[in-house]
Short mmCIF file of C-alpha atoms in Angstrom, two decimals:
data_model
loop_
_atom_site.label_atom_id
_atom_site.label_comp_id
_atom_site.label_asym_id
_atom_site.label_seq_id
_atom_site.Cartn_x
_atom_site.Cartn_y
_atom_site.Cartn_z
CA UNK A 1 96.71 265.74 114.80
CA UNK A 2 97.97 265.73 118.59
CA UNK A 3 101.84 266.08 119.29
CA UNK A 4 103.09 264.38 122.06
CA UNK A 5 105.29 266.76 124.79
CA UNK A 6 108.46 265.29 123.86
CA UNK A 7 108.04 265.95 120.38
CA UNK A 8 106.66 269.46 121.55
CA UNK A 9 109.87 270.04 123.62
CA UNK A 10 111.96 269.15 120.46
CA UNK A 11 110.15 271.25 118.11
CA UNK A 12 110.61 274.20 120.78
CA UNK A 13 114.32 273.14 120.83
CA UNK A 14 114.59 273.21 117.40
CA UNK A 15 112.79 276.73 117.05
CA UNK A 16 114.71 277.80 119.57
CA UNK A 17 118.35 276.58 118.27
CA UNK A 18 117.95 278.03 114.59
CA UNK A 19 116.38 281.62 116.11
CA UNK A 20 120.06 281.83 118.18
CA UNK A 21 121.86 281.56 114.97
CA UNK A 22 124.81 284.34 114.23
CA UNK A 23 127.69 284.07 112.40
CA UNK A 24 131.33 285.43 112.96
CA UNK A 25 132.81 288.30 111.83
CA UNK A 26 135.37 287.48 108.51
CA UNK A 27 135.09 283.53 109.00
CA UNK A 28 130.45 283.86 108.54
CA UNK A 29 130.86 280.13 110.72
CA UNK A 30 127.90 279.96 111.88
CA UNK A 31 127.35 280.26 115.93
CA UNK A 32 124.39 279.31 118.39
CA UNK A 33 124.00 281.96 120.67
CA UNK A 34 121.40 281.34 123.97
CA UNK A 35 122.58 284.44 125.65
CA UNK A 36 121.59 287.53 124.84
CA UNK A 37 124.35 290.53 124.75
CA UNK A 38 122.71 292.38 127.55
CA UNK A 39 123.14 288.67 129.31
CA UNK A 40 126.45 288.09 128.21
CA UNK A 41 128.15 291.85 129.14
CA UNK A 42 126.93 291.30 132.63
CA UNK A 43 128.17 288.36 133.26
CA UNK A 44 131.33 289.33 131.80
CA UNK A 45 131.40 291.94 134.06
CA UNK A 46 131.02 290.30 137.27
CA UNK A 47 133.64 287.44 136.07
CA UNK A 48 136.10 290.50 135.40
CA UNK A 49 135.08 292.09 138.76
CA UNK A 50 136.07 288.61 140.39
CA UNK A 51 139.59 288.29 138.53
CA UNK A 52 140.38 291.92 139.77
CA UNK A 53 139.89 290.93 143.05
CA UNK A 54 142.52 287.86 143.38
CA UNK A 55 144.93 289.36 140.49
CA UNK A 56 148.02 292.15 141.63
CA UNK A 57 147.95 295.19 139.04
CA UNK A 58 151.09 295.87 137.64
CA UNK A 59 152.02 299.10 138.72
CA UNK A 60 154.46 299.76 135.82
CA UNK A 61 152.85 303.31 134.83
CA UNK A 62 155.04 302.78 131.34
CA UNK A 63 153.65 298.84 130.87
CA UNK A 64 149.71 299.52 131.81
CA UNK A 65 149.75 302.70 129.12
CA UNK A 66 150.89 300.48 126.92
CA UNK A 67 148.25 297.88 127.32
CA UNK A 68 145.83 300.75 127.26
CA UNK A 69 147.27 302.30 124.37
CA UNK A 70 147.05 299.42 121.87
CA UNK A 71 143.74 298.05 123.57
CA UNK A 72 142.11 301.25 122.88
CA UNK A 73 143.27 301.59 119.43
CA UNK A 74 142.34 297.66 118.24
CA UNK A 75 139.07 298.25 120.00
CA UNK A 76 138.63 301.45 117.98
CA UNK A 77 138.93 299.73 114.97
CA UNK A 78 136.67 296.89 116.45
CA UNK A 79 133.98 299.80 116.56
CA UNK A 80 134.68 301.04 112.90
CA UNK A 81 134.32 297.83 110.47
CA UNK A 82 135.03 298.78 107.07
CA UNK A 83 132.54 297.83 104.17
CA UNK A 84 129.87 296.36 107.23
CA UNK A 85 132.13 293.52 107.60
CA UNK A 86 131.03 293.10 111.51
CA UNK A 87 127.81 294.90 113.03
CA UNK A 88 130.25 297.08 115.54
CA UNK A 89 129.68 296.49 119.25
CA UNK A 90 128.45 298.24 122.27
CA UNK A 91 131.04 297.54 124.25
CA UNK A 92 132.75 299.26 127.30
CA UNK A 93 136.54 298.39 126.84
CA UNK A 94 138.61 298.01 129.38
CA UNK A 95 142.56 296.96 129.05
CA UNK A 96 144.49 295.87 132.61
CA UNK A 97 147.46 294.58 132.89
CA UNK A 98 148.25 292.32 135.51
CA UNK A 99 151.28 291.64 137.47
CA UNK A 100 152.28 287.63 136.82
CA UNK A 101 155.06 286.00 135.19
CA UNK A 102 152.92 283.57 133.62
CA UNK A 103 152.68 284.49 129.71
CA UNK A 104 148.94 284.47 129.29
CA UNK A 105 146.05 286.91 128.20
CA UNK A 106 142.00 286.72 128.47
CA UNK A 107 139.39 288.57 127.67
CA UNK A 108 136.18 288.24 129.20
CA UNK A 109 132.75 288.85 127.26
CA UNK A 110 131.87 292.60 126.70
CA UNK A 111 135.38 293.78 125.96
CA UNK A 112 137.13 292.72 129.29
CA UNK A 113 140.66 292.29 128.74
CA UNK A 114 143.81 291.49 130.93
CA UNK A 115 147.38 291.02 130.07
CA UNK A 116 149.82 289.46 132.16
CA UNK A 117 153.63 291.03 132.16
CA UNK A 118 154.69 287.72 131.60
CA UNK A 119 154.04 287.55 128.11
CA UNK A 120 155.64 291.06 127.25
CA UNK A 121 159.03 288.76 127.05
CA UNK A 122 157.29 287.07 123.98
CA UNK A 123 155.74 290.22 122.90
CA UNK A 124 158.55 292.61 122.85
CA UNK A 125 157.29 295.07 120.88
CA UNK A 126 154.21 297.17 120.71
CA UNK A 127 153.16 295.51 117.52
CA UNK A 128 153.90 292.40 118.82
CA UNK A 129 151.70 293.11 121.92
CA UNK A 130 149.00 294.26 119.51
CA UNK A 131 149.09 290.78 118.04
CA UNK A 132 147.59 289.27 121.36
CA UNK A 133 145.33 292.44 122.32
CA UNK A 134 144.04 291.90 118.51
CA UNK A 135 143.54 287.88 119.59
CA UNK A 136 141.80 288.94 122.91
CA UNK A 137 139.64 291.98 121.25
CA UNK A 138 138.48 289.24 118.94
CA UNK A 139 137.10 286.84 121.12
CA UNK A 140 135.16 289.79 122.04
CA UNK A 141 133.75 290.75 118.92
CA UNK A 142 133.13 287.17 117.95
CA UNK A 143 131.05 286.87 121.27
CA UNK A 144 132.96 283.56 121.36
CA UNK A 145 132.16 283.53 125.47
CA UNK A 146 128.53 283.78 125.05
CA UNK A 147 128.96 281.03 122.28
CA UNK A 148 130.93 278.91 124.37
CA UNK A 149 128.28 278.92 127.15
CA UNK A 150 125.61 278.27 124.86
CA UNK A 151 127.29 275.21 123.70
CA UNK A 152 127.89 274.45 127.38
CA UNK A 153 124.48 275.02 128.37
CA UNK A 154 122.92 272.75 125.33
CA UNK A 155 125.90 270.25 126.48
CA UNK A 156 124.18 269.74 130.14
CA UNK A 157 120.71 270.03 129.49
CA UNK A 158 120.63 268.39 126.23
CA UNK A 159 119.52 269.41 123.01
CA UNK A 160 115.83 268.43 123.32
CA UNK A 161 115.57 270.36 126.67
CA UNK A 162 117.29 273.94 125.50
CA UNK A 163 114.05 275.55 124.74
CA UNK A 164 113.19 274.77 127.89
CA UNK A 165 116.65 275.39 129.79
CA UNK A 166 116.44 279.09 128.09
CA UNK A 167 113.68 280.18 129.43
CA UNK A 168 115.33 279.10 133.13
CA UNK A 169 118.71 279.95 132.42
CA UNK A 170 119.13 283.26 130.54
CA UNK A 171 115.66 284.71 130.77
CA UNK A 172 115.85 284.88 134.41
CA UNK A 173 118.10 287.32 136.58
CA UNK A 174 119.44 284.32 138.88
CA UNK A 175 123.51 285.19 138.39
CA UNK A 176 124.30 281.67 139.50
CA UNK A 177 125.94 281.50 136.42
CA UNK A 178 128.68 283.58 136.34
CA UNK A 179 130.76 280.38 137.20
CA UNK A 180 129.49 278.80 133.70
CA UNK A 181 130.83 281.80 132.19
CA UNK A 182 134.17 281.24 133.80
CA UNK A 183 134.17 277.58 132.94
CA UNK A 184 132.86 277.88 129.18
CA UNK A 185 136.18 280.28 129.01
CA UNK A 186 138.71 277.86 129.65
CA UNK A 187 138.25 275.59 133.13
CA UNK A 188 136.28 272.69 133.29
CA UNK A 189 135.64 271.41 129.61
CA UNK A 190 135.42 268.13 128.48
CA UNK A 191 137.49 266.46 125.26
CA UNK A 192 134.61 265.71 122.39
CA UNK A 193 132.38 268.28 121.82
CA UNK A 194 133.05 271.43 123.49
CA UNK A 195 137.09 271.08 123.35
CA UNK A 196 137.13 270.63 119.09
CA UNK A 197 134.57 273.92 118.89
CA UNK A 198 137.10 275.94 121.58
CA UNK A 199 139.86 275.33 119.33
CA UNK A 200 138.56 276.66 116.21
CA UNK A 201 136.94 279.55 117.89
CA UNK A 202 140.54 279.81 119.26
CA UNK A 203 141.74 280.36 115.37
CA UNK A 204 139.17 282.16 114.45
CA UNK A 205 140.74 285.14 116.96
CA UNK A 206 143.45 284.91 115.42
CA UNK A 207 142.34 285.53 112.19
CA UNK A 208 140.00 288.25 113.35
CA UNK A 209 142.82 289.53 115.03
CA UNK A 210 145.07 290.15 112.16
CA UNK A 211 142.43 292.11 110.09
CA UNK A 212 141.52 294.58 113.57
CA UNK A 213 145.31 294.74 113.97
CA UNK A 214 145.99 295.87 111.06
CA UNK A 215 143.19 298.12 110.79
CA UNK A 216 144.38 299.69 114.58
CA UNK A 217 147.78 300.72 112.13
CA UNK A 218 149.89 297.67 113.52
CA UNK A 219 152.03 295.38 110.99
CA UNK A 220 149.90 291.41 111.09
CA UNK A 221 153.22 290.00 109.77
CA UNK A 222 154.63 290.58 113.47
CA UNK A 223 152.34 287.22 114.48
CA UNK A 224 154.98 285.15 113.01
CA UNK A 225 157.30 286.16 115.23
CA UNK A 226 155.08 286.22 118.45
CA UNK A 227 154.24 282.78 117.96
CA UNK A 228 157.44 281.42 117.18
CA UNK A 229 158.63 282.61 120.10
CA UNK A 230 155.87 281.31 122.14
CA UNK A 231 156.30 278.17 120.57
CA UNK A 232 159.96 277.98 122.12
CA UNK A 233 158.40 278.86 125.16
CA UNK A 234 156.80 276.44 125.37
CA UNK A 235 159.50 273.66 124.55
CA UNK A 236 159.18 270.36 126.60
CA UNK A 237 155.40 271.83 127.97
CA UNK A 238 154.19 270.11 124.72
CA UNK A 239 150.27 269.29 124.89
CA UNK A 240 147.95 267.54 121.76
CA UNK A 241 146.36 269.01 119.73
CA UNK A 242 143.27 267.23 120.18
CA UNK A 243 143.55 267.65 123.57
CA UNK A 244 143.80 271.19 123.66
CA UNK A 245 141.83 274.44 123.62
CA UNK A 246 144.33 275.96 121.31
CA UNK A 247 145.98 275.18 117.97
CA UNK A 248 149.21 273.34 118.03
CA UNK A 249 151.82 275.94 117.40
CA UNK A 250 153.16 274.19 113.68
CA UNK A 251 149.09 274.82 113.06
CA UNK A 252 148.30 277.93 114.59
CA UNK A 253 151.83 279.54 112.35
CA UNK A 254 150.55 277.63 109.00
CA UNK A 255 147.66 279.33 109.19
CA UNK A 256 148.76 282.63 110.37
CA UNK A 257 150.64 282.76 107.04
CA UNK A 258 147.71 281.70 105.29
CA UNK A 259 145.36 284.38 106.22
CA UNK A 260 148.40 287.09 106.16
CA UNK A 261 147.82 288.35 102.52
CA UNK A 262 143.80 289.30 103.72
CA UNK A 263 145.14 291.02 107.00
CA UNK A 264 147.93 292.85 104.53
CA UNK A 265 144.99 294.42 102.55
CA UNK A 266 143.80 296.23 105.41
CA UNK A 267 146.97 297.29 106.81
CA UNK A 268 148.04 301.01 106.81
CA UNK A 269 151.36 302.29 108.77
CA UNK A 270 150.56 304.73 111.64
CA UNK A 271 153.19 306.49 113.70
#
């Protein structure tokens, strides 16, 4: 029996697809993944290098140890999953805090993070920084940017043409696509497909989040607090839900209190 090459490209597709399966940490949703970590840290890298280079460091010695302090403590408990809940990563963290007054934090792929000192106001605290260096560390250990430009990269080239488009695309050592990376991270998506899947991998750090939180020795029940006040920040800047790549704050808060009592069971008080 002779296949025809469009049924042979779908097949390989379709090989292809369920071989790049993973799932999350704590959530198990299931995620495609077309880049491989090795892939996925580089690029990171040179999208980090590239943010460095057009962002101001804050030079606040007392703010940047801060950043450094709880980034390196959530990431330590990244690195140390109790019970084999997560296969650890192997990472190189980095934690830099950036001079901006817009409140906002990222975290590129391969344990990248920056802070802006304009969301310490909505922070306040340490713990309540550790709430959004737990968010940000997630995203990491969820691999959510490789995940994102998978989807991104089956999104252009279409489903019945990834087998194909991965051999081109991530096999290779063209870096054209460091741009993708930036793009699958925030910029440039499109409402249907990709925009839906940002937002729950959007909740799914914050879930994450709580648990390495806690773990790192920092109280999960400050989130409420963090978010309400972001949410009155962000009176009259009001965007739907279904038009955005993060939960609506009444959502993101409902949940947050939802998944409290499985962060709580990790949680132990450090000085």
């Amino acid at each position: 029996m002779r296949f025809g090459p469009r049924l042979l490209m779908a097949l390989g597709a379709a090989a292809s697809l369920l071989a790049a399966c993973d799932s999350a940490p704590i959530t198990g949703r299931s995620q495609m993944m077309l880049v491989s970590e090795s892939e996925e840290r580089q690029m990171g890298l040179q999208a980090y290098q590239q943010v460095l280079s057009k962002e101001a460091l804050s030079h606040d010695a007392q703010v940047t140890a801060l950043v450094d302090k709880i980034g390196r403590r959530i990431a330590a408990a990244a690195e140390r999953p109790p019970g084999e809940l997560w296969r650890a990563p192997r990472f190189r963290w980095e934690f830099k805090t950036v001079d901006n007054k817009e409140p906002n934090a990222f975290c590129l792929p391969g344990g990248k993070v920056v802070v802006y000192t304009g969301i310490l106001p909505i922070t306040r605290t340490e713990a309540g920084l550790a709430v959004v260096v737990g968010h940000e560390v997630a995203h990491a250990l969820a691999r959510h940017g490789a995940e994102r430009m998978s989807d991104q990269m089956v999104a252009q080239v279409g489903a019945t043409a990834a087998g194909v488009a991965l051999a081109a695309t991530v096999g290779g050592s063209n870096r054209r696509y460091v741009p993708m990376m930036m793009a699958a991270l925030g910029a440039g998506a499109t409402v249907g497909y990709l925009l839906p899947m940002s937002r729950a991998q959007e909740s799914e750090a914050d879930r994450i989040g709580l648990v390495l939180m806690a773990l790192a020795g920092y109280d999960p029940r400050e989130a409420i607090g963090v978010w309400e006040r972001m949410r009155a920040a962000n009176t009259g800047k009001h965007t739907a839900e279904w038009l955005s790549t993060h939960p609506a704050d009444s959502t993101r808060l409902a949940d947050i209190r939802h998944w409290l009592p499985e962060a709580m069971r990790y949680y132990r008080p450090r000085d």
